JSON list of C-alpha atoms in Angstrom, two decimals:
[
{"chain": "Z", "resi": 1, "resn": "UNK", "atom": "CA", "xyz": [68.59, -70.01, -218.32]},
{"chain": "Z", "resi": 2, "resn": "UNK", "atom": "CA", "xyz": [67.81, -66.85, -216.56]},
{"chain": "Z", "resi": 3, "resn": "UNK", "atom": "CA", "xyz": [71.52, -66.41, -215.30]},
{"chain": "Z", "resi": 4, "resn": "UNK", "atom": "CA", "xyz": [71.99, -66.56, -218.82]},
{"chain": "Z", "resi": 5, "resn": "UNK", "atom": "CA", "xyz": [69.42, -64.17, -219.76]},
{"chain": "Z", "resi": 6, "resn": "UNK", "atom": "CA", "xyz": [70.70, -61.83, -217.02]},
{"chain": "Z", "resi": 7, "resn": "UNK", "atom": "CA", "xyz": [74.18, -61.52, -218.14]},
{"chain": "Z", "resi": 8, "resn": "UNK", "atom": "CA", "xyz": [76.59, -59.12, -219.10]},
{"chain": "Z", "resi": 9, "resn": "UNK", "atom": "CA", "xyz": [80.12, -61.14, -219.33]},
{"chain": "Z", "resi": 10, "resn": "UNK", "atom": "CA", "xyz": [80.34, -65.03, -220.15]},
{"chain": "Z", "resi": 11, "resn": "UNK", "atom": "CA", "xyz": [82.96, -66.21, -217.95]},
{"chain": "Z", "resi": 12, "resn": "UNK", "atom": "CA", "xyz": [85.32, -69.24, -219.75]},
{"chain": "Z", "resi": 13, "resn": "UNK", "atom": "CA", "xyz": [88.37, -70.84, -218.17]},
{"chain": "Z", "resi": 14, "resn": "UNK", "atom": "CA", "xyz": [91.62, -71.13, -219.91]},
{"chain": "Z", "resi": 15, "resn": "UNK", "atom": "CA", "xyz": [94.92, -71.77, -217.55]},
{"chain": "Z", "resi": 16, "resn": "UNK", "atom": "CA", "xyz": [97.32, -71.11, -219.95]},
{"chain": "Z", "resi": 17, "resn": "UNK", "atom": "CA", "xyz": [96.12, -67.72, -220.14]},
{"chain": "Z", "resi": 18, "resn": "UNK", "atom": "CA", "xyz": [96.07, -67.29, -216.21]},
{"chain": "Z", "resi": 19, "resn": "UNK", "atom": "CA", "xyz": [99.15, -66.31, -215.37]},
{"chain": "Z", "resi": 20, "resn": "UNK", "atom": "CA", "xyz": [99.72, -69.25, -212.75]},
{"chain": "Z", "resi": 21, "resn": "UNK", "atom": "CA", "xyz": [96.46, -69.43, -211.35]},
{"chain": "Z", "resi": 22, "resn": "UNK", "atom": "CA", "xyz": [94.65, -72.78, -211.25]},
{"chain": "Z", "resi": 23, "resn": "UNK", "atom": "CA", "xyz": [91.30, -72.69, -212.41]},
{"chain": "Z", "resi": 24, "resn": "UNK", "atom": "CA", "xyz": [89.85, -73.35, -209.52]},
{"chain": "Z", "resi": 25, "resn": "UNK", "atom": "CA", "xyz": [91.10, -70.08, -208.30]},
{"chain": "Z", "resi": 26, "resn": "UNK", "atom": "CA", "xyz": [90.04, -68.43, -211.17]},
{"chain": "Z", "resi": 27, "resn": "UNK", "atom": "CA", "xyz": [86.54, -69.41, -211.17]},
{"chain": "Z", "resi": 28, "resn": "UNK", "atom": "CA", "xyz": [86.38, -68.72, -207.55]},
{"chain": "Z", "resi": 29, "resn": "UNK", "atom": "CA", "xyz": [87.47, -65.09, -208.35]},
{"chain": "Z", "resi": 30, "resn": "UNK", "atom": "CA", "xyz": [85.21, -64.89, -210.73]},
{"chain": "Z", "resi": 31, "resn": "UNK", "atom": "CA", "xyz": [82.00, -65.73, -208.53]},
{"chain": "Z", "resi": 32, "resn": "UNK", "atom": "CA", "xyz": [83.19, -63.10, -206.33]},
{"chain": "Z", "resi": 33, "resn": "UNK", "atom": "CA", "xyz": [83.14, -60.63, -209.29]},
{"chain": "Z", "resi": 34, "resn": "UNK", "atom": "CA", "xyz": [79.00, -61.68, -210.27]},
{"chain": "Z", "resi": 35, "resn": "UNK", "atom": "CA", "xyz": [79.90, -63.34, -213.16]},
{"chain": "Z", "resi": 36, "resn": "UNK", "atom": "CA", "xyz": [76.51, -66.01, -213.54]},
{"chain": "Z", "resi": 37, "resn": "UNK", "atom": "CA", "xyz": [77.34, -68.48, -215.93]},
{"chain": "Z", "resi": 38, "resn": "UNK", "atom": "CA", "xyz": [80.75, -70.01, -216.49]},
{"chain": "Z", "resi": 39, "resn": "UNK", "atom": "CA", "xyz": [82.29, -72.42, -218.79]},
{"chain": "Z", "resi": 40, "resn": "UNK", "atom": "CA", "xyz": [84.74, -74.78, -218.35]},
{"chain": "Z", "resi": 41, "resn": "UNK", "atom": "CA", "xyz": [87.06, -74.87, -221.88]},
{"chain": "Z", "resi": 42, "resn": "UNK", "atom": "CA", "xyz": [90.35, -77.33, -221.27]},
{"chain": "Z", "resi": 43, "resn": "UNK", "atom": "CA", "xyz": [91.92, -79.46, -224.09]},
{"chain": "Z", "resi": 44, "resn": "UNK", "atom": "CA", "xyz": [95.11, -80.69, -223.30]},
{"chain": "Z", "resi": 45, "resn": "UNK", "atom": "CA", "xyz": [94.36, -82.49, -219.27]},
{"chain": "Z", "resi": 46, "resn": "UNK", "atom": "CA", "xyz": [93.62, -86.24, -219.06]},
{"chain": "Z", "resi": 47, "resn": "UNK", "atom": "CA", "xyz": [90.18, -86.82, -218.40]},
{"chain": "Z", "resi": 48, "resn": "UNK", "atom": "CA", "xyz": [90.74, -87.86, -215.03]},
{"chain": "Z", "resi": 49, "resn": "UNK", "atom": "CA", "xyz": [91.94, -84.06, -214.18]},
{"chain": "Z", "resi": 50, "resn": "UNK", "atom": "CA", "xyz": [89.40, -82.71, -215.98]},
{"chain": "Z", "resi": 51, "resn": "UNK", "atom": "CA", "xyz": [86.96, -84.51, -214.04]},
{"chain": "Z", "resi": 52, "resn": "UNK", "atom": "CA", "xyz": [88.58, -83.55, -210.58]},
{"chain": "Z", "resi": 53, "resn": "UNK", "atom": "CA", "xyz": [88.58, -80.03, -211.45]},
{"chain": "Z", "resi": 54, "resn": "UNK", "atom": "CA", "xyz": [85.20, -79.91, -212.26]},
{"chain": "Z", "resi": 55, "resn": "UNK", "atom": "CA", "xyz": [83.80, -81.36, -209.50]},
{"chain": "Z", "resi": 56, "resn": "UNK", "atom": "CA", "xyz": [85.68, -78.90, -207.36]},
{"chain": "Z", "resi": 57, "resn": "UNK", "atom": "CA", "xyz": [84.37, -76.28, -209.74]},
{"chain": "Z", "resi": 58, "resn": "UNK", "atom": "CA", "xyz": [80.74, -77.97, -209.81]},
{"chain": "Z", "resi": 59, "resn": "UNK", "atom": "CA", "xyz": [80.28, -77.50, -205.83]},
{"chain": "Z", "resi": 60, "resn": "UNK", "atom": "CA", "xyz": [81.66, -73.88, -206.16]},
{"chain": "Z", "resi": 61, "resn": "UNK", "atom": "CA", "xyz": [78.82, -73.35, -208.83]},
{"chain": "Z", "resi": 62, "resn": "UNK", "atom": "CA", "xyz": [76.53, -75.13, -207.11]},
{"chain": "Z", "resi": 63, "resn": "UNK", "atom": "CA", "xyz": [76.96, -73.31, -203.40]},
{"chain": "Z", "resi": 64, "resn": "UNK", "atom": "CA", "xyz": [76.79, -69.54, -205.47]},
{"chain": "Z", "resi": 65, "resn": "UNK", "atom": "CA", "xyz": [73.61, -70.40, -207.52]},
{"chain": "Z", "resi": 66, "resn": "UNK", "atom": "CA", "xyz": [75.54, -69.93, -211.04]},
{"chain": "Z", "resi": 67, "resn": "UNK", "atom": "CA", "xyz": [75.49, -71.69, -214.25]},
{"chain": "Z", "resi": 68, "resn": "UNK", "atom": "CA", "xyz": [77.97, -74.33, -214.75]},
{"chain": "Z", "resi": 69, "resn": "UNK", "atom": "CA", "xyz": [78.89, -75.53, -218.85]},
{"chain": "Z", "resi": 70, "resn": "UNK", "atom": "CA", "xyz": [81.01, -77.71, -219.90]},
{"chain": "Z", "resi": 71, "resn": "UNK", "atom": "CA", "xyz": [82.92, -77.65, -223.60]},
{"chain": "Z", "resi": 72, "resn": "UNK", "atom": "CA", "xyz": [82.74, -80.54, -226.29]},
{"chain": "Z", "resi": 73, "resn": "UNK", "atom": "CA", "xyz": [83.00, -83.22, -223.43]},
{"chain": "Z", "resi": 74, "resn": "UNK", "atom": "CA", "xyz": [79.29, -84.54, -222.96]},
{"chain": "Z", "resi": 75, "resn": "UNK", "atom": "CA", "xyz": [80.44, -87.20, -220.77]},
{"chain": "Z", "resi": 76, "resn": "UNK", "atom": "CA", "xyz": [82.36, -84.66, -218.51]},
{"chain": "Z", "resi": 77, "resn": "UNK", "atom": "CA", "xyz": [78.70, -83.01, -218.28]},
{"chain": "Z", "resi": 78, "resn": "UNK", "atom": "CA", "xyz": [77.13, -86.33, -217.34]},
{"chain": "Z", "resi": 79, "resn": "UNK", "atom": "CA", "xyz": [79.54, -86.72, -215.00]},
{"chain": "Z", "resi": 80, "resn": "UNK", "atom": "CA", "xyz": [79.34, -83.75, -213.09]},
{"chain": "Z", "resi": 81, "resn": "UNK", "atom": "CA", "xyz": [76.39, -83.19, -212.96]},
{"chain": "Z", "resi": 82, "resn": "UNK", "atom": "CA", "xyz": [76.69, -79.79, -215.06]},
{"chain": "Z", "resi": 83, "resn": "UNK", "atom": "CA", "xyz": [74.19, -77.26, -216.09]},
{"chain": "Z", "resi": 84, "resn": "UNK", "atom": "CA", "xyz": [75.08, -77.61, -219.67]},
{"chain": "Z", "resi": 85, "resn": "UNK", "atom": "CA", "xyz": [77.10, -78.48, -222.31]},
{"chain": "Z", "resi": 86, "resn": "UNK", "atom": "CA", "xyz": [78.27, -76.48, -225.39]},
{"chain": "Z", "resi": 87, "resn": "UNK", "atom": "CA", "xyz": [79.33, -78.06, -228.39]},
{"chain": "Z", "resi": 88, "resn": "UNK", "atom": "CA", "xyz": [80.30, -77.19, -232.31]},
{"chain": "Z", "resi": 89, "resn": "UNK", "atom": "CA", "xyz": [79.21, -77.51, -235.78]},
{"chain": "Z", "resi": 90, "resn": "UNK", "atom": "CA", "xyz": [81.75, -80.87, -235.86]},
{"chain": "Z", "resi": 91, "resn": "UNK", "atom": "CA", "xyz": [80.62, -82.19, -232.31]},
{"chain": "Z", "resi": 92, "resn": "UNK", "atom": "CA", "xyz": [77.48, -84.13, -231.76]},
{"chain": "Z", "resi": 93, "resn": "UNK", "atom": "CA", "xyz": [74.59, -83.80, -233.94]},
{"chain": "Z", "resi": 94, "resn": "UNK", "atom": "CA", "xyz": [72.50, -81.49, -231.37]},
{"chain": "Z", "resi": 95, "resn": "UNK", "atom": "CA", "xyz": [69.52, -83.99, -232.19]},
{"chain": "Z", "resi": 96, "resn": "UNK", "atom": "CA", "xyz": [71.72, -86.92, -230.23]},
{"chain": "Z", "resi": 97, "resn": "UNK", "atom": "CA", "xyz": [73.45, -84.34, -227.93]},
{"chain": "Z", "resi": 98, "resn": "UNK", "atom": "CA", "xyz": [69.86, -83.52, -226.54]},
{"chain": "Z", "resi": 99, "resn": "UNK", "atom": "CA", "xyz": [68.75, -86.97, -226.22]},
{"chain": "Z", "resi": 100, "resn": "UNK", "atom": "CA", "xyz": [71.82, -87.98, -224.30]},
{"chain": "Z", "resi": 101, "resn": "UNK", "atom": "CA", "xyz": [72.00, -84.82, -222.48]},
{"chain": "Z", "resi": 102, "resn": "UNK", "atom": "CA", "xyz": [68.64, -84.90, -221.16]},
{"chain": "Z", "resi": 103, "resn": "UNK", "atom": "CA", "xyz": [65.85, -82.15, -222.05]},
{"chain": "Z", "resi": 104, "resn": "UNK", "atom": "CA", "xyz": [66.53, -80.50, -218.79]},
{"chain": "Z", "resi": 105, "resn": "UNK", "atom": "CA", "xyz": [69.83, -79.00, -218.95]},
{"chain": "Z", "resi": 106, "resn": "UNK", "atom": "CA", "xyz": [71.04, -76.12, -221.30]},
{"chain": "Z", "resi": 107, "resn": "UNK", "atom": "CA", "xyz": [72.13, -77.07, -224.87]},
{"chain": "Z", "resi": 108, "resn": "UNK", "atom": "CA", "xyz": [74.62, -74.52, -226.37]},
{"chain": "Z", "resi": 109, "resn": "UNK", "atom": "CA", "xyz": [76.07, -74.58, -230.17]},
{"chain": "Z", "resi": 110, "resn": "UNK", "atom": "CA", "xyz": [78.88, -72.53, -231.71]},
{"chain": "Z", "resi": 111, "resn": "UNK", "atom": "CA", "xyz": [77.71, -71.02, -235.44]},
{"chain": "Z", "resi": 112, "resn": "UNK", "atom": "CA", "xyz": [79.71, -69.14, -237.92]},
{"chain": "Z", "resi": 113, "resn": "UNK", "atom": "CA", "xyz": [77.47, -67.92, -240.64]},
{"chain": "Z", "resi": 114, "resn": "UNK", "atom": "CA", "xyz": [74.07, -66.77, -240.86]},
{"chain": "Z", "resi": 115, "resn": "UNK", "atom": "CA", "xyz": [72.77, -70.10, -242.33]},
{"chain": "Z", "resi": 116, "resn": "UNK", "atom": "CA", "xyz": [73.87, -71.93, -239.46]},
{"chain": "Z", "resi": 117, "resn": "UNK", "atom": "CA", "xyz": [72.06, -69.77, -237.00]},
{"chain": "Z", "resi": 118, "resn": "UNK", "atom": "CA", "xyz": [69.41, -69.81, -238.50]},
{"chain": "Z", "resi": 119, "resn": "UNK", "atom": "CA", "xyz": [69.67, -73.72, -238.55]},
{"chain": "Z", "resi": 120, "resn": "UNK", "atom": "CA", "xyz": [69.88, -73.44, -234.72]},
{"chain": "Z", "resi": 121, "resn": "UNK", "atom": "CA", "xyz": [66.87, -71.63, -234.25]},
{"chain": "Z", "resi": 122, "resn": "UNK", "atom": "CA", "xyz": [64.52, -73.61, -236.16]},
{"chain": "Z", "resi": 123, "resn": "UNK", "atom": "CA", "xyz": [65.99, -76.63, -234.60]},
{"chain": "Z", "resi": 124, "resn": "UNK", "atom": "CA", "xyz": [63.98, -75.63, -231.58]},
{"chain": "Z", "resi": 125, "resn": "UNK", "atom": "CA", "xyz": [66.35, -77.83, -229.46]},
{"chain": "Z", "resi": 126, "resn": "UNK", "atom": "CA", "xyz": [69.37, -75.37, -229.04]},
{"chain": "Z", "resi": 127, "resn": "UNK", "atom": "CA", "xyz": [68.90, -73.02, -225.80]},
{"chain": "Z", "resi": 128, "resn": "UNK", "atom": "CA", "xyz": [71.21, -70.37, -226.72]},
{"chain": "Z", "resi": 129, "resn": "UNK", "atom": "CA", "xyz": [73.86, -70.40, -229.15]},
{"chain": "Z", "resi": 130, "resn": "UNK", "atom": "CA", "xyz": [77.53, -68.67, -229.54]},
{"chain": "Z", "resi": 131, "resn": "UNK", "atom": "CA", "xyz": [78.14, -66.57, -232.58]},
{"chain": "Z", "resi": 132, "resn": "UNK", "atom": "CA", "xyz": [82.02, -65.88, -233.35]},
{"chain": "Z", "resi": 133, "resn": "UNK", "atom": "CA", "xyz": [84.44, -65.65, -233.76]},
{"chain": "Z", "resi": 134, "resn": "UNK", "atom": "CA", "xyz": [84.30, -61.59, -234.06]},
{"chain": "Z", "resi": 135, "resn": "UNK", "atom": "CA", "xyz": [87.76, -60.69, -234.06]},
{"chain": "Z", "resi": 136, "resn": "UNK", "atom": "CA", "xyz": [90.75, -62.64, -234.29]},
{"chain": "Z", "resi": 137, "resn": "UNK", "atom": "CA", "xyz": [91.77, -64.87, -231.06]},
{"chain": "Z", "resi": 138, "resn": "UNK", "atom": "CA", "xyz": [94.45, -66.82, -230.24]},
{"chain": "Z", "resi": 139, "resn": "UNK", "atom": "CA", "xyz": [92.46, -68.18, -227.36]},
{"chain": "Z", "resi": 140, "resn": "UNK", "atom": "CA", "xyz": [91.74, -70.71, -229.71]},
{"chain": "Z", "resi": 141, "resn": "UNK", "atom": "CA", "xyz": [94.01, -72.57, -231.78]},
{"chain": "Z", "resi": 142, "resn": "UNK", "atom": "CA", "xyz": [91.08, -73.62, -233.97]},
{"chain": "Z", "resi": 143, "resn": "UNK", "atom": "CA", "xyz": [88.37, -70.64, -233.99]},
{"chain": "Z", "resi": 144, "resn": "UNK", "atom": "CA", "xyz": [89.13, -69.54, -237.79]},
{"chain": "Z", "resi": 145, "resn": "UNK", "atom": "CA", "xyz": [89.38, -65.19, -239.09]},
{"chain": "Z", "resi": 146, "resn": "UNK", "atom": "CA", "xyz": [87.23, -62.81, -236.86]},
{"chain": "Z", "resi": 147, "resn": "UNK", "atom": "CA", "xyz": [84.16, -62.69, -238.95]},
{"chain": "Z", "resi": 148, "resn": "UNK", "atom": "CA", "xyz": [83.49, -58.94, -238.10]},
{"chain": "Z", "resi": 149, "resn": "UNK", "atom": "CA", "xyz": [80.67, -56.85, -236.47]},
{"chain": "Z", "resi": 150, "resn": "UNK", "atom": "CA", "xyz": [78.72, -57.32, -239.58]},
{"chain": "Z", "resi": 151, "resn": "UNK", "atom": "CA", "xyz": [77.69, -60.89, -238.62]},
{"chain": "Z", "resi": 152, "resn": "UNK", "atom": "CA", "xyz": [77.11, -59.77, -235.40]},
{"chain": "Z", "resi": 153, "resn": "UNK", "atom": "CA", "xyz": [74.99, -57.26, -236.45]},
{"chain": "Z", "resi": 154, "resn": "UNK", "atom": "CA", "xyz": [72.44, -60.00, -238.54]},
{"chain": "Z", "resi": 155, "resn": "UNK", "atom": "CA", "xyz": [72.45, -62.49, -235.76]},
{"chain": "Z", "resi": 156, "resn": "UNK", "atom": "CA", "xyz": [71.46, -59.04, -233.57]},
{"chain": "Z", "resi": 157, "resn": "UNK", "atom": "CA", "xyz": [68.33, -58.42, -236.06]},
{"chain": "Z", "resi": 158, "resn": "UNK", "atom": "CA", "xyz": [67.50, -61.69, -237.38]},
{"chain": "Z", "resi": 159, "resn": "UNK", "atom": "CA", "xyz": [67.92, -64.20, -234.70]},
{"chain": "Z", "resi": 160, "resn": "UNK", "atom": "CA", "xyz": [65.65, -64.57, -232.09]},
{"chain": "Z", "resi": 161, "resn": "UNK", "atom": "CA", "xyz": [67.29, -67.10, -230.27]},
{"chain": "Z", "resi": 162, "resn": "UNK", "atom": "CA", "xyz": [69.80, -65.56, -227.53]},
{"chain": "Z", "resi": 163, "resn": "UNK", "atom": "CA", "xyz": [73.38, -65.78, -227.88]},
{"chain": "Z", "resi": 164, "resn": "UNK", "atom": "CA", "xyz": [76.54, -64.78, -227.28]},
{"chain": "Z", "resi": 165, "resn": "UNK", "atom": "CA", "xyz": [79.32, -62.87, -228.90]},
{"chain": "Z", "resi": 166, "resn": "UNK", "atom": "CA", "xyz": [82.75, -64.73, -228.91]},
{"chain": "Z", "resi": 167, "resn": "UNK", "atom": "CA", "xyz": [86.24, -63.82, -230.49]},
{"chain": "Z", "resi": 168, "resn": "UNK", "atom": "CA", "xyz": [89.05, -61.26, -229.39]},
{"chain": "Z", "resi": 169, "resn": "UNK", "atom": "CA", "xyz": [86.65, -59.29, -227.64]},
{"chain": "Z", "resi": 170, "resn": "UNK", "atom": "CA", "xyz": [88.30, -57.07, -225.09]},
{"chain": "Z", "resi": 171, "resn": "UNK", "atom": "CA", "xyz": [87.53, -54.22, -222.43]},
{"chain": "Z", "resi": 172, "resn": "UNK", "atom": "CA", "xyz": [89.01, -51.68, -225.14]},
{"chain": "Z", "resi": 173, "resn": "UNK", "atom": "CA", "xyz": [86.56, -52.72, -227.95]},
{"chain": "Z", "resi": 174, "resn": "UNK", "atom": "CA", "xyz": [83.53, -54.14, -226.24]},
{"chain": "Z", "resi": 175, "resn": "UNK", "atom": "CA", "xyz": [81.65, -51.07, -226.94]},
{"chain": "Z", "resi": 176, "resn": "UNK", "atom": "CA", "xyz": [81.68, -51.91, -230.65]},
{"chain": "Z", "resi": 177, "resn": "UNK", "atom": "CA", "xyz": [80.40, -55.39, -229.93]},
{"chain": "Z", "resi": 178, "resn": "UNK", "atom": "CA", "xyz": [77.60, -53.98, -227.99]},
{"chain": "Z", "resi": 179, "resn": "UNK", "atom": "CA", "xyz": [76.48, -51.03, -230.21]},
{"chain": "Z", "resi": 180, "resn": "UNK", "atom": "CA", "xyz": [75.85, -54.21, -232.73]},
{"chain": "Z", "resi": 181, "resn": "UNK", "atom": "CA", "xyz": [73.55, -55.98, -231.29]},
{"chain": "Z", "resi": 182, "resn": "UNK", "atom": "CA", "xyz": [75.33, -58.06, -228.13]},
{"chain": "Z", "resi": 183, "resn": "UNK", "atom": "CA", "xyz": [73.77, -58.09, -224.79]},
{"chain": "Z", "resi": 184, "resn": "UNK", "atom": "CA", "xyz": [76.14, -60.91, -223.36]},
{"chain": "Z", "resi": 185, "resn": "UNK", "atom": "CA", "xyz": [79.92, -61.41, -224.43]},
{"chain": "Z", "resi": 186, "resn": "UNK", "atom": "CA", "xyz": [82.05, -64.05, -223.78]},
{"chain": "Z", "resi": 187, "resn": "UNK", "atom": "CA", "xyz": [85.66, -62.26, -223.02]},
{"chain": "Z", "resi": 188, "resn": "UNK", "atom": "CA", "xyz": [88.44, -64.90, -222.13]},
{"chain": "Z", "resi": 189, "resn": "UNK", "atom": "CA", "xyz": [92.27, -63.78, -222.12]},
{"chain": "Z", "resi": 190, "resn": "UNK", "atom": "CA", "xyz": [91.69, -60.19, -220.22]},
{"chain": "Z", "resi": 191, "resn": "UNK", "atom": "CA", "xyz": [89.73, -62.04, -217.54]},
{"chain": "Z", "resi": 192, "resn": "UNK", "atom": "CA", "xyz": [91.01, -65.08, -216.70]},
{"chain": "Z", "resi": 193, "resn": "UNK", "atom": "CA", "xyz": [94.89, -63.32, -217.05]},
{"chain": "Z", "resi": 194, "resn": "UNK", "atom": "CA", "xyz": [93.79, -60.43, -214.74]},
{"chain": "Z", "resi": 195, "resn": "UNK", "atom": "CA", "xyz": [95.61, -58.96, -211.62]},
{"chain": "Z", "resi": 196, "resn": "UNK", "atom": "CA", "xyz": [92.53, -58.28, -209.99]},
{"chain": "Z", "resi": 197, "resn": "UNK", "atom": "CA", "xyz": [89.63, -60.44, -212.04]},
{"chain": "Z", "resi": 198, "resn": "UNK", "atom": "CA", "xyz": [86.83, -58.15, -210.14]},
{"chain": "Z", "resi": 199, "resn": "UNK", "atom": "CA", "xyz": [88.32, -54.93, -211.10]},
{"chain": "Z", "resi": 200, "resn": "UNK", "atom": "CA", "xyz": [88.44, -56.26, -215.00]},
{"chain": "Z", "resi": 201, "resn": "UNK", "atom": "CA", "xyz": [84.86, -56.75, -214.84]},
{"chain": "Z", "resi": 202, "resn": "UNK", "atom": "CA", "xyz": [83.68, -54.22, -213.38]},
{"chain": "Z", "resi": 203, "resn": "UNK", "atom": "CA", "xyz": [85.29, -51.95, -216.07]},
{"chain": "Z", "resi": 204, "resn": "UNK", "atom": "CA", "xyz": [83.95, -54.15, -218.18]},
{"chain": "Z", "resi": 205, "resn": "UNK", "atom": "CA", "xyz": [80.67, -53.99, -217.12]},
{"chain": "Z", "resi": 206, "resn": "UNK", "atom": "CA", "xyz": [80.73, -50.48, -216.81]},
{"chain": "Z", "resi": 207, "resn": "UNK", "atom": "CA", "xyz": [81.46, -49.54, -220.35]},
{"chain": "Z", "resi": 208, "resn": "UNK", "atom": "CA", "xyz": [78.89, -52.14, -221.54]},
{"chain": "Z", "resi": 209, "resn": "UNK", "atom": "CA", "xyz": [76.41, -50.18, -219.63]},
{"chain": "Z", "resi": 210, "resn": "UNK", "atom": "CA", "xyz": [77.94, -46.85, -220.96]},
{"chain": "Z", "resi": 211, "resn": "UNK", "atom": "CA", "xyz": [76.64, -48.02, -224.67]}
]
């Protein structure tokens, strides 16, 4: 948890937003920028790939001392050995996700509203949780409307729990996600389609610390 705690950018993959690059690369590119904790977000590869992948991606992790989560697929997790595993409100009850997951690795869930934040917190079994989506994304097919800096702004100053900010966020309005309330945002497309992925987050970075 303390790369967690010590972040400023989320790092997800997503190939069909990288511009030819294999994930692999990406992630690797992303180490190199200081991004701490990354997660792996594919859909549409067998499981076999998926597996392959991450256990390339896994040693990378491993060798740079960075966080490692995997998306929806517990038994990817399991598998390879991962830090973590993030999941949604229609995944795995987080009571059975925990128990199969082990009490040792990160537990991460995706909330929408205040209720189910708050949900998450008392639950006292969630590490961290994502809160989005902000804006509108087509990152994913499924995330819903951008539910605005307003919800943001509760989570900021009524959830203790840490979290991160999710949804459309981009290097020309992360300053508005930070003046309301987030410390760590997850920021997909203008990353992972980057010329120069290290450049992107250092700009990044630098107008989160402008705030």
């Amino acid at each position: 948890m303390n790369n967690f705690l010590n972040a400023k950018i989320y790092g997800l993959t997503a190939e069909s937003l990288s511009k030819g690059k294999t994930n692999l690369q990406v992630v690797s590119e992303m180490i190199v920028a200081g991004i701490k904790v990354i997660q792996y977000r594919e859909k549409e590869k067998s499981f076999k790939a998926m597996y392959e992948e991450c256990l390339a991606i896994r040693k990378l992790t491993n060798e740079a001392q960075v966080t490692f989560i995997i998306n929806d697929r517990l038994d990817l997790a399991l598998a390879v050995d991962a830090d973590g595993l993030h999941i949604g409100q229609e995944d795995l009850p987080i009571t059975i996700a925990r128990k199969l997951l082990g009490k040792d690795k990160i537990l991460v869930l995706s909330t929408h509203s205040p209720q189910e934040a708050h949900l998450a917190e008392d639950s006292k079994i969630v590490d961290y949780i994502v809160v989005g989506p902000i804006f509108d994304t087509a990152t994913k097919k499924d995330a819903g409307k951008g539910l605005g800096l307003d919800f943001l702004n509760y989570v900021s100053n009524n959830i203790k729990i840490p979290f991160v900010a999710i949804g459309g966020i981009k290097e020309h309005n992360v300053e508005s996600v930070v003046k309301s309330g987030a410390e760590i945002v997850a920021i997909v497309s203008e990353i992972v389609g980057a010329t120069d992925i290290k450049a992107k987050v250092q700009n990044i970075e630098a107008k989160m610390r402008g705030i």
